[in-house]
């Protein structure tokens, strides 16, 4: 069964810093990998999706990379802002489990002014 | 298009009581998921439907949880009897078909006291 791990569990940085969130998965036979943002008491917002054949995706200040061979993905946030404070979830989608998402526990990010 | 609708938004019940959650997916979406998200953890798949058939319910505690999707549209998730550890946010998501990015509802926050 796919296991998704996110490191660190929590992170606090001053505004303006660049930061990296890490995600690892045990089964490299993934269909795609997705990064989500979750604000307290809110639902999930999809940030970036990387297909298994891709190496990275970019959206504004966000860049996600995927290395299937090592079972790793990273989410890079440039020039962090207080509005980036949220929990970031990584999830793999596997073709052998009905294409449902397997989520990590998330990284709680706090960006201080 | 309208999003995934869930109700109620919040529910507080005593242990051993029963509770039901309702999900109305986006029109035309054949695939429907129920996830359980316990505080501090990532969402965990409980059950996946394709139209009105079950694709995966391997993580559904069948002694107390049940779900149905009559006519392949709306879905209900029921817990009977509830335990303290069932306190969580229950998220419903739907997609046009398996493997396609899903849309999440805002969730139902259940507190069992």
Tab-separated table of N, CA, C and O in Angstrom, chain A residues 11-106:
chain	number	residue	atom	x	y	z
A	11	UNK	N	6.538	24.311	9.888
A	11	UNK	CA	7.621	25.191	9.457
A	11	UNK	C	7.194	26.633	9.684
A	11	UNK	O	6.067	27.006	9.340
A	12	UNK	N	8.104	27.416	10.259
A	12	UNK	CA	7.842	28.835	10.464
A	12	UNK	C	8.987	29.620	9.849
A	12	UNK	O	10.155	29.360	10.165
A	13	UNK	N	8.656	30.551	8.967
A	13	UNK	CA	9.678	31.330	8.282
A	13	UNK	C	9.272	32.801	8.268
A	13	UNK	O	8.073	33.126	8.315
A	14	UNK	N	10.259	33.695	8.189
A	14	UNK	CA	9.922	35.119	8.040
A	14	UNK	C	9.526	35.419	6.604
A	14	UNK	O	9.956	34.750	5.659
A	15	UNK	N	8.712	36.417	6.455
A	15	UNK	CA	8.247	36.820	5.128
A	15	UNK	C	9.418	37.082	4.194
A	15	UNK	O	10.429	37.650	4.579
A	16	UNK	N	9.265	36.678	2.943
A	16	UNK	CA	10.290	36.922	1.931
A	16	UNK	C	11.217	35.748	1.687
A	16	UNK	O	11.900	35.709	0.657
A	17	UNK	N	11.243	34.803	2.602
A	17	UNK	CA	12.133	33.648	2.426
A	17	UNK	C	11.599	32.689	1.372
A	17	UNK	O	10.391	32.547	1.186
A	18	UNK	N	12.546	32.032	0.701
A	18	UNK	CA	12.188	30.920	-0.182
A	18	UNK	C	12.189	29.650	0.657
A	18	UNK	O	12.999	29.509	1.571
A	19	UNK	N	11.285	28.742	0.366
A	19	UNK	CA	11.223	27.534	1.188
A	19	UNK	C	10.871	26.315	0.347
A	19	UNK	O	10.316	26.424	-0.742
A	20	UNK	N	11.212	25.155	0.919
A	20	UNK	CA	10.976	23.881	0.247
A	20	UNK	C	10.236	22.932	1.183
A	20	UNK	O	10.648	22.738	2.327
A	21	UNK	N	9.164	22.372	0.675
A	21	UNK	CA	8.426	21.337	1.396
A	21	UNK	C	8.683	20.007	0.705
A	21	UNK	O	8.681	19.938	-0.532
A	22	UNK	N	8.892	18.975	1.505
A	22	UNK	CA	9.265	17.677	0.966
A	22	UNK	C	8.168	16.633	1.109
A	22	UNK	O	7.429	16.622	2.096
A	23	UNK	N	8.097	15.777	0.125
A	23	UNK	CA	7.105	14.697	0.099
A	23	UNK	C	7.793	13.457	-0.450
A	23	UNK	O	8.516	13.531	-1.455
A	24	UNK	N	7.613	12.325	0.215
A	24	UNK	CA	8.161	11.075	-0.302
A	24	UNK	C	7.067	10.022	-0.354
A	24	UNK	O	6.113	10.063	0.428
A	25	UNK	N	7.202	9.095	-1.290
A	25	UNK	CA	6.209	8.036	-1.456
A	25	UNK	C	6.926	6.711	-1.677
A	25	UNK	O	8.031	6.667	-2.223
A	26	UNK	N	6.297	5.636	-1.233
A	26	UNK	CA	6.975	4.341	-1.214
A	26	UNK	C	6.856	3.575	-2.530
A	26	UNK	O	7.741	2.798	-2.866
A	27	UNK	N	5.772	3.763	-3.266
A	27	UNK	CA	5.552	3.043	-4.518
A	27	UNK	C	5.721	4.019	-5.681
A	27	UNK	O	4.919	4.935	-5.838
A	28	UNK	N	6.755	3.814	-6.482
A	28	UNK	CA	7.050	4.757	-7.560
A	28	UNK	C	6.104	4.626	-8.755
A	28	UNK	O	6.126	5.451	-9.656
A	29	UNK	N	5.248	3.610	-8.752
A	29	UNK	CA	4.325	3.421	-9.875
A	29	UNK	C	3.084	4.290	-9.701
A	29	UNK	O	1.961	3.784	-9.647
A	30	UNK	N	3.315	5.589	-9.629
A	30	UNK	CA	2.192	6.498	-9.434
A	30	UNK	C	1.652	6.966	-10.776
A	30	UNK	O	2.359	6.982	-11.778
A	31	UNK	N	0.398	7.367	-10.771
A	31	UNK	CA	-0.248	7.912	-11.969
A	31	UNK	C	0.046	9.403	-12.082
A	31	UNK	O	0.349	9.917	-13.141
A	32	UNK	N	-0.101	10.099	-10.966
A	32	UNK	CA	0.311	11.494	-10.875
A	32	UNK	C	0.453	11.869	-9.400
A	32	UNK	O	0.160	11.074	-8.512
A	33	UNK	N	0.930	13.082	-9.158
A	33	UNK	CA	1.103	13.569	-7.802
A	33	UNK	C	0.556	14.988	-7.738
A	33	UNK	O	0.750	15.779	-8.664
A	34	UNK	N	-0.110	15.295	-6.646
A	34	UNK	CA	-0.792	16.576	-6.532
A	34	UNK	C	-0.435	17.246	-5.204
A	34	UNK	O	-0.313	16.571	-4.176
A	35	UNK	N	-0.283	18.549	-5.249
A	35	UNK	CA	-0.094	19.351	-4.049
A	35	UNK	C	-1.352	20.175	-3.810
A	35	UNK	O	-1.910	20.775	-4.741
A	36	UNK	N	-1.777	20.186	-2.534
A	36	UNK	CA	-2.966	20.915	-2.129
A	36	UNK	C	-2.601	21.910	-1.037
A	36	UNK	O	-1.645	21.727	-0.292
A	37	UNK	N	-3.451	22.906	-0.922
A	37	UNK	CA	-3.392	23.844	0.193
A	37	UNK	C	-4.689	23.709	0.973
A	37	UNK	O	-5.772	23.569	0.387
A	38	UNK	N	-4.565	23.737	2.314
A	38	UNK	CA	-5.764	23.677	3.153
A	38	UNK	C	-5.659	24.752	4.222
A	38	UNK	O	-4.743	24.732	5.044
A	39	UNK	N	-6.601	25.679	4.213
A	39	UNK	CA	-6.676	26.703	5.246
A	39	UNK	C	-7.516	26.181	6.401
A	39	UNK	O	-8.400	25.332	6.192
A	40	UNK	N	-7.278	26.657	7.622
A	40	UNK	CA	-8.005	26.142	8.794
A	40	UNK	C	-9.515	26.165	8.597
A	40	UNK	O	-10.086	27.191	8.237
A	41	UNK	N	-10.138	25.018	8.821
A	41	UNK	CA	-11.581	24.920	8.712
A	41	UNK	C	-12.125	24.979	7.297
A	41	UNK	O	-13.331	25.079	7.105
A	42	UNK	N	-11.224	24.896	6.333
A	42	UNK	CA	-11.640	24.994	4.932
A	42	UNK	C	-11.398	23.682	4.199
A	42	UNK	O	-10.771	22.763	4.712
A	43	UNK	N	-11.877	23.622	2.970
A	43	UNK	CA	-11.648	22.452	2.139
A	43	UNK	C	-10.276	22.491	1.491
A	43	UNK	O	-9.410	23.268	1.875
A	44	UNK	N	-10.093	21.659	0.508
A	44	UNK	CA	-8.813	21.524	-0.175
A	44	UNK	C	-8.791	22.341	-1.453
A	44	UNK	O	-9.742	22.317	-2.230
A	45	UNK	N	-7.681	23.030	-1.651
A	45	UNK	CA	-7.462	23.770	-2.892
A	45	UNK	C	-6.291	23.142	-3.623
A	45	UNK	O	-5.195	23.053	-3.074
A	46	UNK	N	-6.516	22.696	-4.839
A	46	UNK	CA	-5.444	22.100	-5.621
A	46	UNK	C	-4.485	23.182	-6.106
A	46	UNK	O	-4.908	24.213	-6.631
A	47	UNK	N	-3.191	22.945	-5.891
A	47	UNK	CA	-2.172	23.920	-6.289
A	47	UNK	C	-1.490	23.507	-7.594
A	47	UNK	O	-1.418	24.293	-8.540
A	48	UNK	N	-0.956	22.313	-7.597
A	48	UNK	CA	-0.204	21.839	-8.753
A	48	UNK	C	-0.401	20.345	-8.903
A	48	UNK	O	-0.515	19.625	-7.907
A	49	UNK	N	-0.446	19.892	-10.135
A	49	UNK	CA	-0.531	18.470	-10.436
A	49	UNK	C	0.595	18.116	-11.396
A	49	UNK	O	0.794	18.807	-12.400
A	50	UNK	N	1.333	17.066	-11.066
A	50	UNK	CA	2.428	16.608	-11.923
A	50	UNK	C	2.093	15.205	-12.409
A	50	UNK	O	1.915	14.281	-11.595
A	51	UNK	N	2.010	15.037	-13.709
A	51	UNK	CA	1.787	13.713	-14.260
A	51	UNK	C	3.049	12.875	-14.089
A	51	UNK	O	4.149	13.415	-13.955
A	52	UNK	N	2.906	11.566	-14.127
A	52	UNK	CA	4.044	10.671	-13.878
A	52	UNK	C	5.155	10.857	-14.914
A	52	UNK	O	6.314	10.572	-14.644
A	53	UNK	N	4.792	11.358	-16.097
A	53	UNK	CA	5.783	11.548	-17.161
A	53	UNK	C	6.482	12.904	-17.075
A	53	UNK	O	7.409	13.167	-17.839
A	54	UNK	N	6.044	13.748	-16.153
A	54	UNK	CA	6.608	15.096	-16.038
A	54	UNK	C	7.620	15.170	-14.914
A	54	UNK	O	7.615	14.348	-13.993
A	55	UNK	N	8.469	16.202	-14.987
A	55	UNK	CA	9.463	16.402	-13.943
A	55	UNK	C	9.098	17.557	-13.023
A	55	UNK	O	9.488	17.569	-11.861
A	56	UNK	N	8.363	18.547	-13.549
A	56	UNK	CA	7.990	19.668	-12.706
A	56	UNK	C	6.813	20.414	-13.301
A	56	UNK	O	6.493	20.285	-14.484
A	57	UNK	N	6.199	21.221	-12.425
A	57	UNK	CA	5.108	22.112	-12.820
A	57	UNK	C	5.284	23.422	-12.063
A	57	UNK	O	5.737	23.418	-10.905
A	58	UNK	N	4.910	24.511	-12.712
A	58	UNK	CA	5.062	25.822	-12.087
A	58	UNK	C	3.760	26.597	-12.184
A	58	UNK	O	3.052	26.517	-13.191
A	59	UNK	N	3.477	27.340	-11.099
A	59	UNK	CA	2.335	28.242	-11.097
A	59	UNK	C	2.694	29.435	-10.223
A	59	UNK	O	2.765	29.310	-8.998
A	60	UNK	N	2.954	30.559	-10.860
A	60	UNK	CA	3.321	31.749	-10.105
A	60	UNK	C	4.573	31.532	-9.284
A	60	UNK	O	5.626	31.161	-9.810
A	61	UNK	N	4.454	31.725	-7.983
A	61	UNK	CA	5.611	31.553	-7.084
A	61	UNK	C	5.825	30.112	-6.648
A	61	UNK	O	6.724	29.832	-5.858
A	62	UNK	N	5.001	29.214	-7.144
A	62	UNK	CA	5.085	27.815	-6.750
A	62	UNK	C	5.715	26.981	-7.855
A	62	UNK	O	5.418	27.167	-9.027
A	63	UNK	N	6.584	26.055	-7.417
A	63	UNK	CA	7.179	25.100	-8.351
A	63	UNK	C	7.214	23.746	-7.672
A	63	UNK	O	7.721	23.615	-6.561
A	64	UNK	N	6.653	22.752	-8.331
A	64	UNK	CA	6.679	21.395	-7.788
A	64	UNK	C	7.487	20.511	-8.713
A	64	UNK	O	7.358	20.576	-9.930
A	65	UNK	N	8.326	19.679	-8.129
A	65	UNK	CA	9.130	18.735	-8.903
A	65	UNK	C	8.766	17.318	-8.519
A	65	UNK	O	8.227	17.068	-7.437
A	66	UNK	N	9.066	16.394	-9.418
A	66	UNK	CA	8.767	14.986	-9.182
A	66	UNK	C	9.937	14.143	-9.649
A	66	UNK	O	10.399	14.274	-10.791
A	67	UNK	N	10.415	13.272	-8.765
A	67	UNK	CA	11.442	12.296	-9.112
A	67	UNK	C	10.901	10.921	-8.743
A	67	UNK	O	10.984	10.495	-7.593
A	68	UNK	N	10.319	10.250	-9.733
A	68	UNK	CA	9.695	8.959	-9.456
A	68	UNK	C	10.701	7.922	-8.999
A	68	UNK	O	10.414	7.109	-8.117
A	69	UNK	N	11.880	7.943	-9.571
A	69	UNK	CA	12.870	6.901	-9.257
A	69	UNK	C	13.264	6.922	-7.795
A	69	UNK	O	13.526	5.872	-7.198
A	70	UNK	N	13.303	8.110	-7.215
A	70	UNK	CA	13.664	8.215	-5.795
A	70	UNK	C	12.441	8.326	-4.901
A	70	UNK	O	12.578	8.341	-3.675
A	71	UNK	N	11.268	8.397	-5.495
A	71	UNK	CA	10.039	8.488	-4.710
A	71	UNK	C	9.909	9.794	-3.974
A	71	UNK	O	9.484	9.809	-2.808
A	72	UNK	N	10.255	10.893	-4.632
A	72	UNK	CA	10.232	12.187	-3.961
A	72	UNK	C	9.597	13.275	-4.812
A	72	UNK	O	9.716	13.265	-6.042
A	73	UNK	N	8.976	14.206	-4.109
A	73	UNK	CA	8.473	15.425	-4.737
A	73	UNK	C	8.767	16.579	-3.793
A	73	UNK	O	8.787	16.400	-2.573
A	74	UNK	N	9.024	17.733	-4.366
A	74	UNK	CA	9.226	18.924	-3.553
A	74	UNK	C	8.326	20.034	-4.048
A	74	UNK	O	8.026	20.136	-5.244
A	75	UNK	N	7.883	20.855	-3.119
A	75	UNK	CA	7.137	22.064	-3.436
A	75	UNK	C	7.986	23.251	-3.011
A	75	UNK	O	8.309	23.382	-1.827
A	76	UNK	N	8.346	24.066	-3.972
A	76	UNK	CA	9.174	25.239	-3.726
A	76	UNK	C	8.283	26.466	-3.761
A	76	UNK	O	7.524	26.667	-4.710
A	77	UNK	N	8.348	27.257	-2.683
A	77	UNK	CA	7.596	28.507	-2.622
A	77	UNK	C	8.600	29.655	-2.585
A	77	UNK	O	9.423	29.740	-1.660
A	78	UNK	N	8.534	30.516	-3.567
A	78	UNK	CA	9.458	31.649	-3.642
A	78	UNK	C	8.863	32.875	-2.968
A	78	UNK	O	7.653	33.092	-3.005
A	79	UNK	N	9.726	33.641	-2.343
A	79	UNK	CA	9.345	34.923	-1.746
A	79	UNK	C	8.059	34.789	-0.936
A	79	UNK	O	7.028	35.387	-1.253
A	80	UNK	N	8.127	33.993	0.112
A	80	UNK	CA	6.935	33.677	0.892
A	80	UNK	C	6.261	34.926	1.458
A	80	UNK	O	6.916	35.934	1.765
A	81	UNK	N	4.923	34.826	1.608
A	81	UNK	CA	4.098	35.919	2.126
A	81	UNK	C	3.230	35.394	3.260
A	81	UNK	O	2.916	34.208	3.297
A	82	UNK	N	2.810	36.279	4.170
A	82	UNK	CA	1.932	35.819	5.264
A	82	UNK	C	0.689	35.095	4.762
A	82	UNK	O	0.202	34.167	5.399
A	83	UNK	N	0.198	35.474	3.603
A	83	UNK	CA	-0.965	34.804	3.024
A	83	UNK	C	-0.702	33.375	2.592
A	83	UNK	O	-1.648	32.643	2.290
A	84	UNK	N	0.558	32.975	2.561
A	84	UNK	CA	0.892	31.587	2.225
A	84	UNK	C	0.717	30.663	3.426
A	84	UNK	O	0.808	29.442	3.296
A	85	UNK	N	0.475	31.229	4.592
A	85	UNK	CA	0.308	30.420	5.799
A	85	UNK	C	-0.898	29.499	5.651
A	85	UNK	O	-2.019	29.959	5.424
A	86	UNK	N	-0.656	28.216	5.771
A	86	UNK	CA	-1.687	27.192	5.571
A	86	UNK	C	-1.029	25.838	5.767
A	86	UNK	O	0.177	25.742	6.017
A	87	UNK	N	-1.814	24.793	5.632
A	87	UNK	CA	-1.260	23.437	5.599
A	87	UNK	C	-1.170	22.982	4.152
A	87	UNK	O	-2.112	23.157	3.382
A	88	UNK	N	-0.020	22.427	3.791
A	88	UNK	CA	0.213	21.956	2.432
A	88	UNK	C	0.243	20.428	2.434
A	88	UNK	O	0.999	19.813	3.182
A	89	UNK	N	-0.597	19.856	1.606
A	89	UNK	CA	-0.739	18.401	1.538
A	89	UNK	C	-0.236	17.891	0.193
A	89	UNK	O	-0.520	18.474	-0.853
A	90	UNK	N	0.479	16.798	0.260
A	90	UNK	CA	0.947	16.093	-0.924
A	90	UNK	C	0.119	14.825	-1.052
A	90	UNK	O	-0.178	14.165	-0.043
A	91	UNK	N	-0.250	14.463	-2.274
A	91	UNK	CA	-1.047	13.255	-2.468
A	91	UNK	C	-0.651	12.576	-3.766
A	91	UNK	O	-0.527	13.223	-4.810
A	92	UNK	N	-0.459	11.258	-3.695
A	92	UNK	CA	-0.188	10.494	-4.911
A	92	UNK	C	-1.474	9.834	-5.388
A	92	UNK	O	-2.347	9.499	-4.588
A	93	UNK	N	-1.560	9.701	-6.691
A	93	UNK	CA	-2.704	9.002	-7.273
A	93	UNK	C	-2.165	7.746	-7.928
A	93	UNK	O	-1.233	7.815	-8.743
A	94	UNK	N	-2.723	6.598	-7.553
A	94	UNK	CA	-2.197	5.324	-8.007
A	94	UNK	C	-3.230	4.603	-8.846
A	94	UNK	O	-4.384	4.498	-8.457
A	95	UNK	N	-2.802	4.050	-9.951
A	95	UNK	CA	-3.729	3.366	-10.850
A	95	UNK	C	-4.192	2.030	-10.280
A	95	UNK	O	-5.224	1.513	-10.684
A	96	UNK	N	-3.445	1.489	-9.316
A	96	UNK	CA	-3.842	0.193	-8.770
A	96	UNK	C	-4.759	0.309	-7.566
A	96	UNK	O	-4.997	-0.657	-6.859
A	97	UNK	N	-5.245	1.524	-7.296
A	97	UNK	CA	-6.172	1.702	-6.168
A	97	UNK	C	-7.358	2.539	-6.593
A	97	UNK	O	-7.853	3.352	-5.820
A	98	UNK	N	-7.823	2.316	-7.834
A	98	UNK	CA	-8.994	3.037	-8.309
A	98	UNK	C	-8.740	4.504	-8.570
A	98	UNK	O	-9.689	5.270	-8.726
A	99	UNK	N	-7.473	4.906	-8.622
A	99	UNK	CA	-7.084	6.291	-8.898
A	99	UNK	C	-7.469	7.245	-7.772
A	99	UNK	O	-7.523	8.455	-7.973
A	100	UNK	N	-7.728	6.713	-6.578
A	100	UNK	CA	-7.988	7.594	-5.442
A	100	UNK	C	-6.674	8.192	-4.955
A	100	UNK	O	-5.586	7.698	-5.256
A	101	UNK	N	-6.759	9.260	-4.202
A	101	UNK	CA	-5.583	9.963	-3.696
A	101	UNK	C	-5.117	9.365	-2.373
A	101	UNK	O	-5.923	9.038	-1.508
A	102	UNK	N	-3.793	9.229	-2.236
A	102	UNK	CA	-3.165	8.856	-0.971
A	102	UNK	C	-2.450	10.096	-0.441
A	102	UNK	O	-1.494	10.564	-1.058
A	103	UNK	N	-2.919	10.597	0.686
A	103	UNK	CA	-2.402	11.849	1.220
A	103	UNK	C	-1.323	11.632	2.276
A	103	UNK	O	-1.361	10.648	3.036
A	104	UNK	N	-0.386	12.583	2.327
A	104	UNK	CA	0.498	12.681	3.466
A	104	UNK	C	-0.211	13.426	4.587
A	104	UNK	O	-1.355	13.865	4.429
A	105	UNK	N	0.487	13.589	5.716
A	105	UNK	CA	-0.131	14.261	6.865
A	105	UNK	C	-0.067	15.781	6.754
A	105	UNK	O	-0.715	16.483	7.528
A	106	UNK	N	0.720	16.264	5.828
A	106	UNK	CA	0.774	17.698	5.599
A	106	UNK	C	1.916	18.392	6.306
A	106	UNK	O	2.493	17.876	7.273
